[in-house]
Coordinates of C-alpha atoms in Angstrom, one line a residue:
M1 CA -0.1 0.1 0.3
F2 CA 1.1 3.5 -1.1
P3 CA -1.1 5.7 1.4
I4 CA 1.0 9.1 1.0
P5 CA -0.2 9.2 -3.6
V6 CA -3.2 7.6 -2.7
G7 CA -4.0 10.6 -0.1
I8 CA -2.7 12.8 -2.2
L9 CA -4.8 11.4 -5.2
I10 CA -7.5 12.3 -3.3
L11 CA -7.4 15.3 -2.2
F12 CA -6.8 17.3 -5.9
A13 CA -9.8 14.8 -6.8
L14 CA -12.2 16.5 -4.0
G15 CA -10.2 20.2 -4.5
F16 CA -11.1 19.8 -8.6
F17 CA -14.8 18.5 -7.1
G18 CA -14.9 21.2 -4.9
Y19 CA -13.7 24.1 -7.4
T20 CA -16.0 22.6 -10.0
L21 CA -18.9 23.4 -7.1
S22 CA -17.7 26.7 -6.6
R23 CA -18.9 27.7 -10.2
W24 CA -22.3 25.5 -9.5
W25 CA -22.3 27.8 -6.7
K26 CA -21.8 31.5 -7.7
V27 CA -24.6 30.0 -10.6
L28 CA -27.1 30.0 -7.7
R29 CA -26.0 33.2 -6.1
S30 CA -25.6 35.4 -9.1
A31 CA -29.9 33.8 -9.4
Q32 CA -33.2 35.9 -8.4
P33 CA -34.2 35.4 -4.4
D34 CA -36.2 32.9 -3.5
P35 CA -37.8 32.9 -0.1
R36 CA -37.3 28.3 1.3
F37 CA -35.4 29.2 4.5
N38 CA -38.4 28.6 6.0
D39 CA -41.4 25.8 7.6
Y40 CA -38.0 23.6 8.2
K41 CA -41.2 20.7 10.0
Q42 CA -42.4 20.3 6.6
R43 CA -39.4 20.5 4.4
L44 CA -37.7 17.8 7.0
K45 CA -41.0 15.8 6.3
N46 CA -40.6 16.6 2.5
L47 CA -36.8 15.1 2.5
I48 CA -37.4 12.0 4.9
V49 CA -40.5 10.8 3.2
I50 CA -40.2 12.5 -0.6
A51 CA -36.1 11.9 -1.1
F52 CA -34.6 9.3 1.6
G53 CA -38.2 7.4 2.2
Q54 CA -38.3 7.4 -2.4
S55 CA -41.8 7.8 -2.0
K56 CA -42.6 9.5 -5.8
M57 CA -40.1 7.4 -7.3
L58 CA -42.1 3.9 -5.9
R59 CA -45.5 5.3 -7.1
R60 CA -46.1 5.1 -10.6
D61 CA -44.0 2.4 -12.5
F62 CA -43.0 0.7 -9.6
K63 CA -40.9 -1.7 -10.9
A64 CA -38.4 1.2 -12.3
G65 CA -38.5 2.4 -9.8
L66 CA -38.0 0.3 -6.5
M67 CA -34.7 -0.2 -8.8
H68 CA -33.9 2.9 -8.8
A69 CA -34.4 3.1 -5.0
I70 CA -32.5 0.2 -4.8
I71 CA -29.5 2.0 -6.3
F72 CA -30.3 5.0 -3.5
W73 CA -30.5 3.6 -1.0
G74 CA -27.6 0.9 -1.3
F75 CA -25.4 4.7 -2.0
L76 CA -26.2 5.6 1.0
V77 CA -24.8 2.8 2.8
I78 CA -22.4 2.8 0.9
S79 CA -21.7 6.3 1.5
L80 CA -19.5 5.5 5.3
R81 CA -17.2 2.0 2.9
T82 CA -16.4 4.9 0.3
I83 CA -15.5 7.2 3.8
I84 CA -13.1 4.6 5.3
L85 CA -11.2 3.7 2.1
F86 CA -10.0 7.6 1.9
G87 CA -9.4 7.3 5.2
I88 CA -6.6 4.1 4.3
G89 CA -5.3 6.3 1.8
F90 CA -4.1 8.1 4.4
D91 CA -4.1 5.7 7.1
E92 CA -3.7 2.1 7.0
S93 CA -5.2 1.2 9.8
F94 CA -8.0 3.8 9.5
G95 CA -12.1 2.6 10.7
S96 CA -9.7 -1.0 11.6
T97 CA -11.6 -0.1 15.5
F98 CA -14.8 0.7 14.6
L99 CA -14.9 -2.7 11.5
S100 CA -14.0 -5.1 13.9
S101 CA -16.6 -3.8 16.3
L102 CA -20.6 -5.9 17.2
P103 CA -21.8 -2.2 14.9
G104 CA -19.3 -2.3 12.2
R105 CA -20.1 -6.2 11.5
I106 CA -23.4 -5.1 11.2
Y107 CA -22.4 -2.7 9.3
T108 CA -20.4 -4.9 7.1
L109 CA -23.1 -7.0 6.6
S110 CA -24.9 -5.1 5.6
L111 CA -23.1 -3.1 2.6
N112 CA -22.4 -6.8 1.7
V113 CA -26.5 -7.3 0.8
F114 CA -27.4 -3.5 -0.4
E115 CA -24.2 -4.0 -2.3
L116 CA -25.5 -7.4 -4.0
M117 CA -29.1 -5.6 -4.5
V118 CA -27.2 -2.4 -6.3
L119 CA -26.6 -5.4 -8.9
F120 CA -29.1 -6.7 -9.4
A121 CA -31.0 -3.1 -9.7
V122 CA -28.5 -2.4 -12.4
G123 CA -28.2 -5.8 -14.2
Y124 CA -32.7 -4.8 -14.4
A125 CA -32.2 -0.4 -15.3
A126 CA -29.0 -2.3 -18.4
Y127 CA -32.0 -4.2 -19.4
R128 CA -34.2 -1.9 -19.2
R129 CA -32.4 1.0 -20.7
I130 CA -31.1 -2.1 -24.1
V131 CA -34.4 -4.3 -24.6
V132 CA -37.1 -2.5 -23.1
K133 CA -36.4 0.8 -24.4
P134 CA -39.1 3.2 -22.3
K135 CA -40.4 6.0 -23.8
R136 CA -39.7 8.0 -21.9
L137 CA -35.9 7.0 -21.3
T138 CA -33.7 9.3 -22.5
L139 CA -31.6 6.2 -23.7
S140 CA -27.6 7.7 -24.1
A141 CA -24.2 5.8 -23.5
E142 CA -23.7 8.0 -20.6
G143 CA -26.8 6.2 -19.4
L144 CA -25.4 2.6 -19.9
R145 CA -21.3 3.9 -18.6
I146 CA -23.0 5.3 -15.4
L147 CA -24.6 1.7 -14.4
A148 CA -21.7 -0.2 -15.3
M149 CA -19.7 2.5 -13.9
I150 CA -21.7 1.7 -9.7
A151 CA -21.8 -2.1 -11.7
L152 CA -17.6 -1.8 -11.9
L153 CA -18.1 -0.2 -8.1
M154 CA -19.5 -2.5 -6.0
I155 CA -17.8 -5.5 -8.0
S156 CA -14.3 -4.8 -7.4
D157 CA -15.3 -3.5 -3.6
F158 CA -16.1 -7.5 -3.5
L159 CA -13.0 -8.3 -4.8
I160 CA -10.4 -5.7 -1.9
D161 CA -12.9 -7.4 0.6
G162 CA -12.7 -10.7 -1.1
A163 CA -8.7 -10.9 -1.7
T164 CA -8.7 -9.1 2.2
L165 CA -10.2 -12.3 4.1
A166 CA -8.9 -14.8 1.7
R167 CA -4.8 -13.2 2.9
E168 CA -5.9 -12.1 7.1
G169 CA -8.2 -15.0 7.7
M170 CA -11.7 -16.5 6.9
D171 CA -13.2 -15.7 10.4
N172 CA -16.1 -13.8 10.2
L173 CA -17.5 -14.6 7.0
Q174 CA -21.0 -14.7 8.6
W175 CA -20.8 -11.0 8.8
A176 CA -19.5 -11.7 4.9
P177 CA -21.0 -13.1 2.9
V178 CA -20.5 -12.0 -1.3
S179 CA -17.1 -10.9 -0.2
G180 CA -16.4 -14.9 1.8
I181 CA -17.9 -15.7 -1.8
V182 CA -15.4 -14.6 -3.4
A183 CA -12.8 -15.2 -0.7
N184 CA -13.0 -18.6 -1.2
L185 CA -12.2 -18.2 -5.4
F186 CA -9.4 -16.3 -4.7
L187 CA -8.2 -19.9 -2.5
A188 CA -10.0 -22.3 -5.1
F189 CA -6.4 -20.9 -7.0
G190 CA -4.1 -21.0 -4.3
L191 CA -3.3 -17.4 -4.7
P192 CA -0.3 -16.9 -2.7
D193 CA -0.8 -14.3 0.3
L194 CA 2.0 -11.9 -1.9
W195 CA -0.4 -11.7 -4.8
L196 CA -3.2 -11.9 -2.4
G197 CA -1.9 -8.6 -1.0
Y198 CA -1.1 -7.2 -5.1
T199 CA -4.7 -8.1 -6.1
H200 CA -5.6 -5.5 -2.8
N201 CA -3.7 -2.9 -4.2
F202 CA -5.1 -2.8 -7.9
F203 CA -8.3 -2.9 -6.7
Y204 CA -8.6 -0.6 -4.0
F205 CA -6.7 2.2 -6.5
F206 CA -9.2 0.7 -9.2
H207 CA -11.7 1.4 -6.2
I208 CA -11.1 5.3 -5.4
I209 CA -9.8 5.9 -9.5
L210 CA -13.2 5.0 -9.7
I211 CA -14.6 6.9 -7.1
L212 CA -12.9 10.4 -7.9
W213 CA -14.0 10.3 -12.1
F214 CA -17.2 9.2 -11.7
L215 CA -17.5 12.0 -8.3
N216 CA -15.8 14.9 -10.9
F217 CA -18.0 13.5 -14.0
L218 CA -21.1 13.9 -11.7
P219 CA -21.8 17.8 -12.9
Y220 CA -21.5 17.7 -16.2
G221 CA -24.4 15.0 -17.2
K222 CA -28.1 15.0 -16.2
H223 CA -26.2 12.9 -13.1
F224 CA -26.0 15.6 -11.4
H225 CA -28.8 15.3 -9.7
I226 CA -26.6 12.4 -7.6
L227 CA -25.6 15.6 -5.5
T228 CA -28.8 18.2 -6.1
F229 CA -31.3 16.1 -5.7
L230 CA -31.1 16.1 -1.5
P231 CA -31.5 20.0 -1.4
N232 CA -33.5 20.2 -4.0
V233 CA -36.4 18.3 -2.2
F234 CA -35.8 20.2 1.3
F235 CA -36.4 23.7 -1.4
M236 CA -39.2 22.5 -2.3
R237 CA -42.5 24.8 -1.7
T238 CA -44.4 24.6 0.9
T239 CA -46.2 27.4 0.7
P240 CA -49.8 26.6 -1.2
L241 CA -49.4 24.3 -4.3
G242 CA -52.1 27.1 -6.9
Q243 CA -50.3 29.6 -5.8
L244 CA -48.4 31.3 -8.0
R245 CA -45.0 33.8 -7.3
N246 CA -46.0 37.6 -6.9
L247 CA -44.7 40.3 -9.4
N248 CA -44.8 43.5 -8.0
L249 CA -45.7 45.9 -10.4
E250 CA -44.7 48.8 -8.3
D251 CA -41.1 48.5 -9.0
E252 CA -39.9 51.7 -10.7
K253 CA -36.5 50.4 -11.3
A254 CA -37.8 47.3 -13.3
T255 CA -37.5 47.0 -16.9
S256 CA -38.8 44.5 -17.5
F257 CA -41.7 41.5 -15.8
G258 CA -41.6 38.0 -15.5
M259 CA -39.1 35.4 -16.8
G260 CA -37.3 36.9 -19.4
T261 CA -33.6 35.0 -19.5
L262 CA -31.8 32.7 -17.7
K263 CA -30.4 36.0 -15.5
D264 CA -34.6 36.5 -13.9
L265 CA -34.7 32.8 -12.4
S266 CA -34.6 32.3 -9.1
W267 CA -31.5 30.6 -7.1
K268 CA -34.5 27.4 -6.9
D269 CA -35.0 27.3 -10.7
T270 CA -31.9 27.1 -11.3
L271 CA -31.7 24.5 -9.0
D272 CA -34.1 22.7 -10.2
I273 CA -32.6 22.5 -14.1
A274 CA -29.3 20.6 -12.9
T275 CA -32.1 18.3 -11.3
C276 CA -33.6 17.5 -13.5
T277 CA -32.4 13.5 -14.6
E278 CA -33.9 13.0 -17.6
C279 CA -36.4 10.2 -16.8
G280 CA -38.7 11.4 -18.6
R281 CA -41.7 10.7 -15.6
C282 CA -43.0 14.5 -16.5
S283 CA -44.0 14.2 -19.8
S284 CA -45.0 10.7 -19.8
V285 CA -47.9 12.5 -17.7
C286 CA -48.1 15.8 -19.8
P287 CA -51.3 16.2 -21.7
A288 CA -49.3 18.5 -24.1
T289 CA -46.8 16.2 -25.1
D290 CA -49.6 12.7 -25.4
T291 CA -51.8 14.6 -28.0
G292 CA -49.1 15.7 -30.4
K293 CA -48.0 19.4 -29.1
I294 CA -44.6 21.0 -29.1
L295 CA -44.5 21.0 -24.9
N296 CA -41.8 18.1 -23.2
P297 CA -41.7 19.2 -19.4
K298 CA -38.2 17.3 -19.5
Q299 CA -37.1 18.2 -23.8
L300 CA -37.2 22.0 -21.1
N301 CA -34.9 21.0 -18.7
I302 CA -32.4 20.1 -21.2
D303 CA -33.3 23.0 -23.8
E304 CA -33.1 25.3 -20.4
R305 CA -30.1 23.5 -19.0
E306 CA -27.5 23.5 -22.3
H307 CA -28.3 27.4 -22.2
L308 CA -26.8 27.4 -18.6
R309 CA -24.0 25.6 -19.2
N310 CA -23.9 27.7 -22.3
R311 CA -24.2 30.6 -21.6
Q312 CA -21.7 34.0 -22.7
T313 CA -20.7 37.1 -21.5
G314 CA -22.5 39.7 -23.6
P315 CA -26.1 40.8 -23.8
A316 CA -28.6 37.7 -23.3
P317 CA -31.0 35.6 -25.6
L318 CA -34.7 35.5 -24.2
L319 CA -35.9 32.4 -23.5
S320 CA -39.1 33.1 -25.4
P321 CA -38.0 32.8 -28.6
D322 CA -34.5 33.3 -29.1
V323 CA -33.7 29.7 -27.1
I324 CA -36.9 28.1 -27.0
N325 CA -40.3 27.8 -29.6
P326 CA -43.1 29.7 -27.8
E327 CA -45.7 27.7 -28.3
V328 CA -43.1 25.6 -26.0
F329 CA -45.2 27.9 -23.1
W330 CA -48.3 28.2 -25.0
S331 CA -48.9 24.9 -25.0
C332 CA -48.9 24.1 -21.1
T333 CA -52.7 23.9 -19.5
T334 CA -50.0 24.4 -16.1
C335 CA -52.3 20.5 -15.2
R336 CA -49.4 20.5 -12.2
A337 CA -49.5 16.6 -13.7
C338 CA -45.7 16.8 -14.5
E339 CA -44.8 18.4 -11.1
E340 CA -46.6 15.7 -9.4
A341 CA -45.2 13.0 -11.6
C342 CA -40.9 14.5 -10.8
P343 CA -39.5 12.5 -8.1
V344 CA -36.5 14.8 -6.9
G345 CA -39.2 18.3 -6.6
I346 CA -38.7 20.3 -9.8
E347 CA -41.5 23.4 -10.1
F348 CA -42.6 23.9 -13.9
V349 CA -45.5 25.9 -13.3
D350 CA -43.9 29.7 -12.1
R351 CA -41.3 29.2 -14.4
I352 CA -43.9 28.4 -17.8
V353 CA -45.7 30.7 -16.6
G354 CA -43.3 33.1 -15.3
T355 CA -42.0 33.1 -19.0
R356 CA -46.2 33.6 -20.4
R357 CA -45.4 36.9 -17.8
H358 CA -42.9 38.3 -20.3
M359 CA -43.7 37.2 -23.1
V360 CA -47.7 39.3 -22.3
L361 CA -46.1 42.0 -20.1
T362 CA -42.9 43.5 -21.3
Q363 CA -42.4 41.8 -25.5
G364 CA -46.5 42.7 -25.7
V365 CA -46.6 39.1 -27.7
M366 CA -49.7 36.7 -27.1
P367 CA -52.4 34.4 -28.8
T368 CA -54.4 36.7 -31.5
E369 CA -57.7 35.5 -29.3
V370 CA -56.4 35.6 -26.0
Q371 CA -56.2 39.8 -26.9
T372 CA -60.0 39.7 -26.7
T373 CA -59.8 38.0 -24.3
F374 CA -57.8 40.8 -22.1
R375 CA -60.5 42.9 -23.7
N376 CA -63.6 41.6 -23.2
M377 CA -61.4 40.9 -19.2
E378 CA -61.1 45.0 -19.1
T379 CA -64.4 46.2 -20.7
N380 CA -66.7 44.0 -18.5
F381 CA -65.0 42.0 -15.5
N382 CA -65.6 38.8 -18.3
P383 CA -63.5 37.0 -20.8
W384 CA -66.6 35.9 -22.5
G385 CA -67.5 40.0 -23.1
I386 CA -70.8 40.4 -21.2
G387 CA -71.8 43.1 -19.7
S388 CA -71.4 43.0 -16.3
D389 CA -74.7 44.5 -15.3
S390 CA -76.8 41.4 -16.1
R391 CA -74.1 39.3 -14.3
A392 CA -76.6 38.2 -11.9
D393 CA -79.5 37.6 -14.4
W394 CA -79.5 33.9 -14.2
C395 CA -81.3 33.8 -10.6
R396 CA -83.3 36.7 -10.8
E397 CA -86.4 33.9 -10.3
L398 CA -83.9 31.6 -7.7
G399 CA -84.7 34.6 -4.9
V400 CA -81.0 35.4 -4.2
R401 CA -80.0 38.2 -2.4
T402 CA -77.0 40.0 -2.6
L403 CA -75.1 41.8 0.0
A404 CA -75.7 44.8 -0.4
E405 CA -79.2 43.1 0.3
H406 CA -78.5 40.9 2.8
P407 CA -75.4 42.6 4.3
K408 CA -75.3 39.7 7.4
A409 CA -75.3 36.3 5.0
E410 CA -73.0 33.8 6.7
Y411 CA -71.8 32.5 3.9
L412 CA -70.3 34.5 0.4
Y413 CA -71.3 32.3 -3.3
F414 CA -69.0 33.9 -5.5
V415 CA -70.5 32.6 -8.3
G416 CA -68.0 33.1 -10.8
C417 CA -67.9 34.3 -14.0
A418 CA -69.2 30.8 -16.2
G419 CA -71.9 30.2 -13.5
S420 CA -72.8 34.2 -14.4
F421 CA -72.6 34.4 -17.9
D422 CA -72.8 30.5 -19.6
D423 CA -75.7 29.5 -20.1
R424 CA -75.0 25.9 -19.6
N425 CA -73.4 26.3 -16.6
K426 CA -75.9 28.6 -15.4
K427 CA -78.0 24.9 -14.5
I428 CA -75.1 24.3 -12.6
A429 CA -75.4 26.9 -10.5
T430 CA -79.0 27.0 -10.2
A431 CA -78.6 24.1 -9.1
L432 CA -76.3 24.6 -6.0
V433 CA -78.8 27.6 -5.6
K434 CA -82.0 25.4 -5.2
I435 CA -79.5 22.9 -2.9
L436 CA -78.4 25.9 -0.6
Q437 CA -82.0 26.5 0.0
K438 CA -83.2 23.8 0.6
A439 CA -80.4 23.0 3.1
K440 CA -81.6 26.5 4.5
V441 CA -78.3 27.5 3.6
D442 CA -78.0 32.0 4.6
F443 CA -75.9 32.8 2.0
A444 CA -76.5 35.3 -0.1
I445 CA -73.9 36.5 -3.9
L446 CA -71.9 39.7 -4.5
G447 CA -74.1 40.5 -7.8
K448 CA -73.2 43.1 -10.6
D449 CA -70.8 44.0 -7.8
E450 CA -68.5 40.6 -8.8
V451 CA -66.2 40.7 -11.6
C452 CA -63.8 37.5 -12.5
T453 CA -60.8 36.2 -10.2
G454 CA -58.5 37.2 -12.7
D455 CA -57.5 33.1 -12.6
P456 CA -57.3 33.1 -17.2
A457 CA -55.0 36.8 -16.8
R458 CA -52.9 35.0 -14.5
R459 CA -51.7 32.5 -16.2
I460 CA -52.1 33.5 -19.5
G461 CA -49.7 35.2 -18.1
N462 CA -51.3 39.2 -17.8
E463 CA -50.3 40.0 -14.6
Y464 CA -51.5 43.4 -13.9
L465 CA -54.9 42.1 -15.6
Y466 CA -55.4 40.2 -12.7
Q467 CA -53.9 41.7 -9.5
M468 CA -56.5 45.1 -10.6
L469 CA -59.3 42.3 -11.1
A470 CA -58.6 40.9 -7.7
K471 CA -57.4 43.8 -5.8
K472 CA -61.3 45.1 -6.8
N473 CA -62.7 41.8 -5.4
I474 CA -60.8 42.3 -1.9
E475 CA -62.2 45.9 -1.8
T476 CA -65.6 44.8 -2.6
M477 CA -65.1 41.7 0.2
A478 CA -64.1 44.2 2.9
R479 CA -67.4 45.6 2.9
Y480 CA -68.6 42.5 4.5
Q481 CA -69.2 40.6 7.4
F482 CA -69.3 37.6 5.5
K483 CA -68.1 33.8 7.5
K484 CA -66.6 32.1 4.4
V485 CA -66.5 31.8 0.6
I486 CA -68.3 29.3 -1.2
T487 CA -67.3 28.5 -4.6
A488 CA -68.8 26.2 -7.4
C489 CA -65.6 26.9 -9.9
P490 CA -62.1 25.3 -8.7
H491 CA -60.4 28.2 -10.8
C492 CA -62.2 30.6 -8.2
F493 CA -61.5 28.7 -5.2
N494 CA -57.7 28.2 -5.6
T495 CA -56.9 32.4 -7.0
I496 CA -59.4 33.5 -4.0
K497 CA -58.1 30.4 -1.5
N498 CA -55.1 31.0 -2.2
E499 CA -54.1 33.5 -4.3
Y500 CA -55.8 36.6 -3.1
P501 CA -53.8 36.9 0.7
Q502 CA -50.8 37.9 -1.6
F503 CA -53.1 41.6 -1.5
G504 CA -54.2 40.7 2.0
G505 CA -57.4 39.2 0.7
N506 CA -57.7 36.4 3.5
Y507 CA -60.9 34.2 3.6
E508 CA -62.2 31.0 4.8
V509 CA -63.3 29.3 1.4
V510 CA -65.3 26.0 0.6
H511 CA -65.5 24.2 -2.6
H512 CA -69.7 23.5 -2.8
T513 CA -69.0 20.0 -3.5
D514 CA -67.2 19.8 0.4
F515 CA -69.2 21.9 1.1
I516 CA -72.8 19.7 0.4
A517 CA -70.6 16.7 1.5
E518 CA -71.1 17.8 5.0
L519 CA -74.8 18.8 4.8
I520 CA -75.3 15.0 4.0
R521 CA -73.1 14.0 6.6
E522 CA -75.4 15.8 8.6
Q523 CA -78.2 14.9 7.2
K524 CA -79.5 18.5 5.8
L525 CA -80.1 17.2 2.4
T526 CA -81.3 13.2 2.0
P527 CA -81.1 12.0 -2.3
V528 CA -83.9 9.6 -2.3
R529 CA -84.6 9.2 -6.5
P530 CA -82.7 6.9 -7.2
L531 CA -80.3 7.7 -10.7
F532 CA -79.3 3.5 -12.6
R533 CA -76.8 5.2 -14.4
K534 CA -72.9 4.4 -14.1
V535 CA -71.1 7.3 -13.2
V536 CA -67.8 8.4 -13.5
Y537 CA -65.4 10.9 -12.3
H538 CA -63.3 13.7 -14.4
D539 CA -61.3 15.5 -10.9
S540 CA -60.5 19.2 -11.9
C541 CA -56.6 19.6 -12.1
Y542 CA -57.6 22.6 -10.3
L543 CA -59.2 21.1 -6.9
G544 CA -57.9 17.8 -7.3
R545 CA -54.0 18.5 -7.9
Y546 CA -53.7 21.9 -6.5
N547 CA -56.4 21.4 -3.9
N548 CA -56.2 17.7 -3.1
I549 CA -60.3 17.5 -2.9
Y550 CA -61.4 14.4 -4.4
D551 CA -63.2 12.8 -1.7
A552 CA -66.1 15.1 -1.4
P553 CA -67.6 14.6 -4.7
R554 CA -66.8 11.2 -4.8
E555 CA -69.6 10.9 -1.8
I556 CA -71.8 12.8 -2.6
L557 CA -71.8 10.3 -6.0
K558 CA -72.2 7.5 -4.1
S559 CA -74.9 9.1 -1.3
I560 CA -77.4 9.0 -4.7
P561 CA -79.7 5.2 -4.7
A562 CA -78.0 3.2 -7.3
A563 CA -75.5 5.3 -8.2
E564 CA -73.1 3.1 -10.0
I565 CA -69.3 4.9 -9.4
V566 CA -66.7 3.8 -11.5
E567 CA -63.3 4.7 -11.9
V568 CA -60.6 5.1 -14.6
E569 CA -56.9 4.4 -14.3
Q570 CA -56.3 8.2 -15.0
S571 CA -58.1 9.6 -11.9
R572 CA -57.0 11.3 -8.3
D573 CA -53.6 12.7 -8.7
N574 CA -53.2 10.5 -12.0
G575 CA -56.0 12.3 -13.5
R576 CA -55.4 13.8 -17.3
C577 CA -56.4 18.0 -18.2
C578 CA -59.5 18.6 -19.9
G579 CA -57.2 20.8 -21.9
A580 CA -59.4 24.2 -20.6
G581 CA -56.8 25.0 -17.2
G582 CA -53.8 27.4 -17.3
G583 CA -55.5 29.5 -20.4
R584 CA -55.9 27.4 -22.9
M585 CA -59.8 28.0 -22.4
W586 CA -59.4 30.7 -24.5
M587 CA -56.8 29.0 -26.9
E588 CA -57.3 28.3 -30.1
E589 CA -55.8 24.0 -30.3
R590 CA -54.5 24.4 -33.6
V591 CA -51.9 21.4 -33.1
G592 CA -51.6 17.3 -32.7
K593 CA -55.3 16.3 -30.7
R594 CA -56.7 18.0 -28.8
V595 CA -56.6 17.6 -25.2
N596 CA -60.3 16.3 -24.3
H597 CA -60.8 14.7 -26.7
Q598 CA -58.1 12.5 -24.6
R599 CA -59.6 12.8 -22.0
L600 CA -63.5 12.1 -23.0
E601 CA -61.0 9.0 -24.8
D602 CA -60.0 7.6 -20.9
L603 CA -63.6 8.0 -19.8
Q604 CA -64.7 6.1 -21.9
V605 CA -63.5 3.0 -21.0
A606 CA -65.6 3.5 -18.0
N607 CA -68.1 2.7 -20.4
P608 CA -70.3 5.6 -18.4
N609 CA -73.6 6.9 -18.8
I610 CA -72.6 9.7 -17.0
I611 CA -69.2 11.4 -16.8
A612 CA -69.5 14.0 -13.6
S613 CA -67.6 16.5 -12.5
A614 CA -67.1 19.5 -9.8
C615 CA -66.1 21.8 -13.0
P616 CA -66.7 24.5 -15.1
F617 CA -64.6 24.6 -17.3
C618 CA -64.3 20.6 -17.3
I619 CA -68.0 20.5 -17.8
T620 CA -66.9 23.0 -21.3
M621 CA -64.1 20.7 -22.6
L622 CA -66.0 17.6 -21.7
R623 CA -69.0 17.9 -23.8
D624 CA -67.8 20.2 -26.5
A625 CA -65.8 16.9 -26.4
T626 CA -68.7 14.3 -26.8
R627 CA -70.5 16.9 -29.7
D628 CA -67.0 16.9 -31.5
K629 CA -67.2 12.7 -31.0
H630 CA -71.2 11.8 -31.6
V631 CA -72.0 10.5 -28.6
E632 CA -73.4 13.5 -26.8
E633 CA -76.7 11.0 -26.5
K634 CA -75.2 8.4 -25.0
I635 CA -73.1 10.1 -22.6
Q636 CA -74.0 13.3 -20.5
T637 CA -71.5 15.1 -19.2
K638 CA -73.4 17.4 -15.5
D639 CA -71.5 18.5 -12.5
V640 CA -72.4 16.6 -9.3
V641 CA -74.3 19.1 -8.1
E642 CA -77.1 18.6 -10.6
I643 CA -76.9 14.7 -10.1
L644 CA -77.4 15.2 -6.9
A645 CA -80.5 17.8 -7.6
D646 CA -81.9 15.3 -8.9
S647 CA -82.0 12.8 -6.6
L648 CA -83.4 15.6 -4.2

């Protein structure tokens, strides 16, 4: 053994690794601030459950997830062994006292077991890449090289230990069963102690060099996530999932708004880009990718990462259109399926909307049809452009009072633009009012004083218009003393609940399905008329993935006599978007298959009589899909409250 040269090699390689990391650290330091140094209890929980527990990795593709988890857990166990081997480079007796103790022997046993499991996992990973070739994976020589490197690390460690056992004695085979097999093979070949020493030294040097090369290779490839994964999960958002980052429009020093160039990204955005593993789980669930749009979340990460690595001095190119096609950003429905699927905590929606903000507010670039939507919202406070004075006409015959007429009402029913102006969704609003009246709920509406929450404007990128509408609603609502807000639209629900607090509008908000499910549990409502229909429920993204409301709508449906409730594979947090989110309701879909058509096909697998939802935009998109596919007479599209109202 030559400890001094090995020690010098280790110090040199670690020094170069530190230099490389310092360059990345400089990039992170130069990025925009992002307040993530809070809520440490939740962050530690995320670290334990998502990172160390590999919970997201194991959820969807279990076999592949288990394979990856075994490799990850194996590296955690092996890390102590690596430290000991590094120490031996300076002192040959380093770690010997620990390894000869009972805890050390238990560790040796677990090390043997995990290294063997890692070898099997690497074999399965290679099989998937060479034979199965899953569509979502980025198949590259780099991936196979890394797998080969991991396998060689495991094998060389067995050879190191095997040579040691064969030379120094076989008394502790029960603590190192795999290394013991290797030792017996060495003895079977009759290798003398001198050659066993040479063998030990050779594979020790080989193992150390391989570790150091692997370590210094990581920052230059996609496997950099091995180093950034843990901090990226730790710094995942702990604010509401439905709350976009606020934009200070009153900053007099600002020369542009949104994410126009790399310098506009926050340090967490930069860490996200660096952490992408290219596993493709995000793209495999993206409704835009699945229907032939140009957006591919994985490729978006890759393109931005390459741009980050190849950044030049001088004027920074625009992320859109100089680096990435604008249609990539306009294709997003902000459904969050990508974020839900990502096992390493990457956040996409804020980045995509941030680039949209720059296009709309700074570049003045947007889809042509969106200009009409903005104009309608500016002049009549709703995307349809119908006169705001007629906002309460839908309930004229229902005896609904406004808060101006009934200022002491316990609940504010925030109707929303769809319930107020869209003929199909007026029926849903009417059904909800009749249910509330039947349950003797003390409620009122804002009437013509209500304006659009601003959700479409914010998601499309017009933050200025959103803030104007939000502040107008908050100013109006501040005049009254209601206890809670009831909404029938998940987009209104999410905006008022999660985003209005950014401007001082703090309210207790309840979605109509949660509210009605509670009324049924309290026996204030009792469905009696049997349905005799098969119903499949479609989860709204802004109700489900954004706000974790999955059970209440199903509880309501299950309370209806003779209702057969069925599920499809793409449901709950695995549900597919209807295609309307992120302002896509107001944009034309010109490329590929229509998202609502794909969603209808998902649901048709259950052969339902009724497709139920709890979102006016979902109802509109699914109704249009049934008409386009000429199945509207066979399959009805109804809100949950409409089905319940019929049963009452």
